[in-house]
Each structure stands twice: as structure tokens, then as C-alpha cells.
């Protein structure tokens, strides 16, 4: 909430009609309690959770983890110019070698998965019902 308080007490956020806070499903901001806590403190703030699995925010966190491990550690810079230069060199190299992810999960795969889940759920419900009847 420290970051939220810092941002929400400044313009244009303090007087904005709505401010969307996009968060992953980390334990510190998961669920309805987190959304209620944010709204209670800042009525114009709206908490939006990204999808639980493979959210874009997770990808951003992975990227910054790479930057932390491969670019800024160890922290042996003598000035900010060195930090800037190393980050820009990393960005150029990263962009030159990056490859788009080839998604292989099709709509047909999704249909198959959903059908298997439906069968699994139905089988368990029938199993539970037969145990209760016995």
C-alpha cells in the first residue's frame, strides 16, 4: 500500500474518476479482500487481476529478474552513465536475439481439454452421489 498511497496522493491520480491498478495474483494483493482494502483507502482505485496462469505481468517479472541477474549484478557501477550504458547494451542484444513464442495450443486442444474436465467432474459427482445413496 505504500506505493499505492504515494501514487494515489499525486495528480492526476488523486482527482481521477477511476485509476486501474493491474496486479498479478501475488499473495499480498490476491482476492476480494485486497480489492476491498484498496477501494476503502482510495474509492477511485480499481484493482484488476491478471489471469492466474502465464499472465503478461509474470513475463515482465521474468524479464526484470534477468536484468537483475545478468546486467546490474554485481552492483559495481561508478556512476549512472555506466548503468545506462550497460542497460542499453543489454536491451540491444536482447532485442536482436529475441524470438516470438510459437503458441501450439489450439482452439481444438481447448475443446478437448474442456471435454475431459467435464467428464472428470461428472464422474466424480456421480461417484459422490452413489456413495451418499449407499
mmCIF file of N, CA, C and O in Angstrom, residues 2 6 12 22 26-28 30-32 41 58-59 62 64 68 71 77-78 81 100 102 111 117 122-123 126 129 132:
data_model
loop_
_atom_site.group_PDB
_atom_site.id
_atom_site.type_symbol
_atom_site.label_atom_id
_atom_site.label_comp_id
_atom_site.label_asym_id
_atom_site.label_seq_id
_atom_site.Cartn_x
_atom_site.Cartn_y
_atom_site.Cartn_z
ATOM 1 N N UNK A 2 2.133 1.154 0.345
ATOM 2 C CA UNK A 2 2.986 2.343 0.334
ATOM 3 C C UNK A 2 3.076 2.946 -1.065
ATOM 4 O O UNK A 2 2.946 4.160 -1.235
ATOM 5 N N UNK A 6 1.532 6.525 -2.326
ATOM 6 C CA UNK A 6 2.406 7.517 -2.964
ATOM 7 C C UNK A 6 1.829 7.972 -4.309
ATOM 8 O O UNK A 6 1.766 9.172 -4.593
ATOM 9 N N UNK A 12 -2.185 13.212 -11.639
ATOM 10 C CA UNK A 12 -3.631 13.315 -11.865
ATOM 11 C C UNK A 12 -4.438 12.222 -11.169
ATOM 12 O O UNK A 12 -5.655 12.194 -11.260
ATOM 13 N N UNK A 22 -3.353 -2.729 -12.082
ATOM 14 C CA UNK A 22 -3.274 -4.065 -12.658
ATOM 15 C C UNK A 22 -2.210 -4.838 -11.904
ATOM 16 O O UNK A 22 -1.051 -4.431 -11.849
ATOM 17 N N UNK A 26 -0.331 -12.331 -6.743
ATOM 18 C CA UNK A 26 0.568 -12.499 -5.604
ATOM 19 C C UNK A 26 -0.207 -12.443 -4.295
ATOM 20 O O UNK A 26 -1.272 -11.833 -4.211
ATOM 21 N N UNK A 27 0.337 -13.075 -3.269
ATOM 22 C CA UNK A 27 -0.390 -13.199 -2.003
ATOM 23 C C UNK A 27 -0.714 -11.861 -1.350
ATOM 24 O O UNK A 27 -1.675 -11.752 -0.607
ATOM 25 N N UNK A 28 0.061 -10.814 -1.626
ATOM 26 C CA UNK A 28 -0.196 -9.525 -0.984
ATOM 27 C C UNK A 28 -1.356 -8.760 -1.617
ATOM 28 O O UNK A 28 -1.852 -7.802 -1.041
ATOM 29 N N UNK A 30 -4.076 -10.559 -3.569
ATOM 30 C CA UNK A 30 -4.967 -11.553 -4.164
ATOM 31 C C UNK A 30 -6.356 -11.447 -3.557
ATOM 32 O O UNK A 30 -6.511 -11.192 -2.374
ATOM 33 N N UNK A 31 -7.341 -11.637 -4.372
ATOM 34 C CA UNK A 31 -8.704 -11.809 -3.898
ATOM 35 C C UNK A 31 -9.476 -10.547 -3.565
ATOM 36 O O UNK A 31 -9.004 -9.424 -3.717
ATOM 37 N N UNK A 32 -10.684 -10.780 -3.110
ATOM 38 C CA UNK A 32 -11.633 -9.704 -2.820
ATOM 39 C C UNK A 32 -11.175 -8.819 -1.664
ATOM 40 O O UNK A 32 -11.378 -7.610 -1.695
ATOM 41 N N UNK A 41 -9.453 2.534 0.934
ATOM 42 C CA UNK A 41 -8.452 3.599 1.085
ATOM 43 C C UNK A 41 -8.556 4.642 -0.022
ATOM 44 O O UNK A 41 -8.355 5.833 0.227
ATOM 45 N N UNK A 58 3.669 -11.681 -15.222
ATOM 46 C CA UNK A 58 4.698 -12.659 -14.884
ATOM 47 C C UNK A 58 5.863 -12.562 -15.861
ATOM 48 O O UNK A 58 7.022 -12.697 -15.478
ATOM 49 N N UNK A 59 5.553 -12.331 -17.124
ATOM 50 C CA UNK A 59 6.608 -12.209 -18.131
ATOM 51 C C UNK A 59 7.475 -10.975 -17.870
ATOM 52 O O UNK A 59 8.692 -11.005 -18.047
ATOM 53 N N UNK A 62 9.771 -11.823 -15.059
ATOM 54 C CA UNK A 62 10.863 -12.677 -15.540
ATOM 55 C C UNK A 62 11.928 -11.820 -16.218
ATOM 56 O O UNK A 62 13.125 -11.989 -15.987
ATOM 57 N N UNK A 64 12.645 -8.622 -15.733
ATOM 58 C CA UNK A 64 13.400 -7.845 -14.745
ATOM 59 C C UNK A 64 14.308 -8.726 -13.893
ATOM 60 O O UNK A 64 15.371 -8.295 -13.455
ATOM 61 N N UNK A 68 18.229 -8.117 -13.539
ATOM 62 C CA UNK A 68 18.877 -8.080 -12.226
ATOM 63 C C UNK A 68 20.084 -9.006 -12.189
ATOM 64 O O UNK A 68 21.161 -8.630 -11.739
ATOM 65 N N UNK A 71 22.621 -8.087 -15.707
ATOM 66 C CA UNK A 71 23.021 -6.733 -16.090
ATOM 67 C C UNK A 71 23.488 -5.914 -14.890
ATOM 68 O O UNK A 71 24.563 -5.328 -14.931
ATOM 69 N N UNK A 77 28.946 -0.230 -10.321
ATOM 70 C CA UNK A 77 28.959 0.955 -11.163
ATOM 71 C C UNK A 77 29.548 2.142 -10.408
ATOM 72 O O UNK A 77 29.322 2.308 -9.213
ATOM 73 N N UNK A 78 30.280 2.969 -11.132
ATOM 74 C CA UNK A 78 30.831 4.172 -10.510
ATOM 75 C C UNK A 78 29.928 5.379 -10.710
ATOM 76 O O UNK A 78 30.033 6.354 -9.981
ATOM 77 N N UNK A 81 25.838 6.821 -15.618
ATOM 78 C CA UNK A 81 26.121 6.655 -17.044
ATOM 79 C C UNK A 81 26.491 5.209 -17.348
ATOM 80 O O UNK A 81 26.053 4.652 -18.354
ATOM 81 N N UNK A 100 9.811 -14.650 -31.225
ATOM 82 C CA UNK A 100 8.415 -14.767 -30.789
ATOM 83 C C UNK A 100 8.128 -16.195 -30.326
ATOM 84 O O UNK A 100 8.676 -17.157 -30.853
ATOM 85 N N UNK A 102 6.123 -19.451 -30.185
ATOM 86 C CA UNK A 102 5.221 -20.144 -31.111
ATOM 87 C C UNK A 102 4.184 -20.928 -30.302
ATOM 88 O O UNK A 102 4.463 -22.014 -29.818
ATOM 89 N N UNK A 111 -10.979 -27.259 -26.669
ATOM 90 C CA UNK A 111 -12.232 -28.018 -26.648
ATOM 91 C C UNK A 111 -12.027 -29.404 -26.047
ATOM 92 O O UNK A 111 -12.828 -29.867 -25.236
ATOM 93 N N UNK A 117 -12.324 -32.263 -18.797
ATOM 94 C CA UNK A 117 -12.661 -31.719 -17.477
ATOM 95 C C UNK A 117 -14.129 -31.969 -17.144
ATOM 96 O O UNK A 117 -14.462 -32.316 -16.012
ATOM 97 N N UNK A 122 -18.074 -34.798 -13.980
ATOM 98 C CA UNK A 122 -19.289 -35.619 -13.967
ATOM 99 C C UNK A 122 -19.026 -36.952 -13.288
ATOM 100 O O UNK A 122 -19.823 -37.408 -12.461
ATOM 101 N N UNK A 123 -17.895 -37.590 -13.618
ATOM 102 C CA UNK A 123 -17.548 -38.880 -12.998
ATOM 103 C C UNK A 123 -17.449 -38.750 -11.487
ATOM 104 O O UNK A 123 -17.952 -39.599 -10.748
ATOM 105 N N UNK A 126 -20.959 -38.237 -9.902
ATOM 106 C CA UNK A 126 -21.721 -39.485 -9.876
ATOM 107 C C UNK A 126 -21.172 -40.411 -8.796
ATOM 108 O O UNK A 126 -21.930 -41.068 -8.085
ATOM 109 N N UNK A 129 -22.343 -39.127 -5.436
ATOM 110 C CA UNK A 129 -23.787 -39.381 -5.263
ATOM 111 C C UNK A 129 -24.035 -40.838 -4.918
ATOM 112 O O UNK A 129 -24.871 -41.153 -4.076
ATOM 113 N N UNK A 132 -23.177 -41.519 -1.300
ATOM 114 C CA UNK A 132 -24.182 -40.983 -0.378
ATOM 115 C C UNK A 132 -25.436 -41.852 -0.354
ATOM 116 O O UNK A 132 -26.076 -42.002 0.688
#
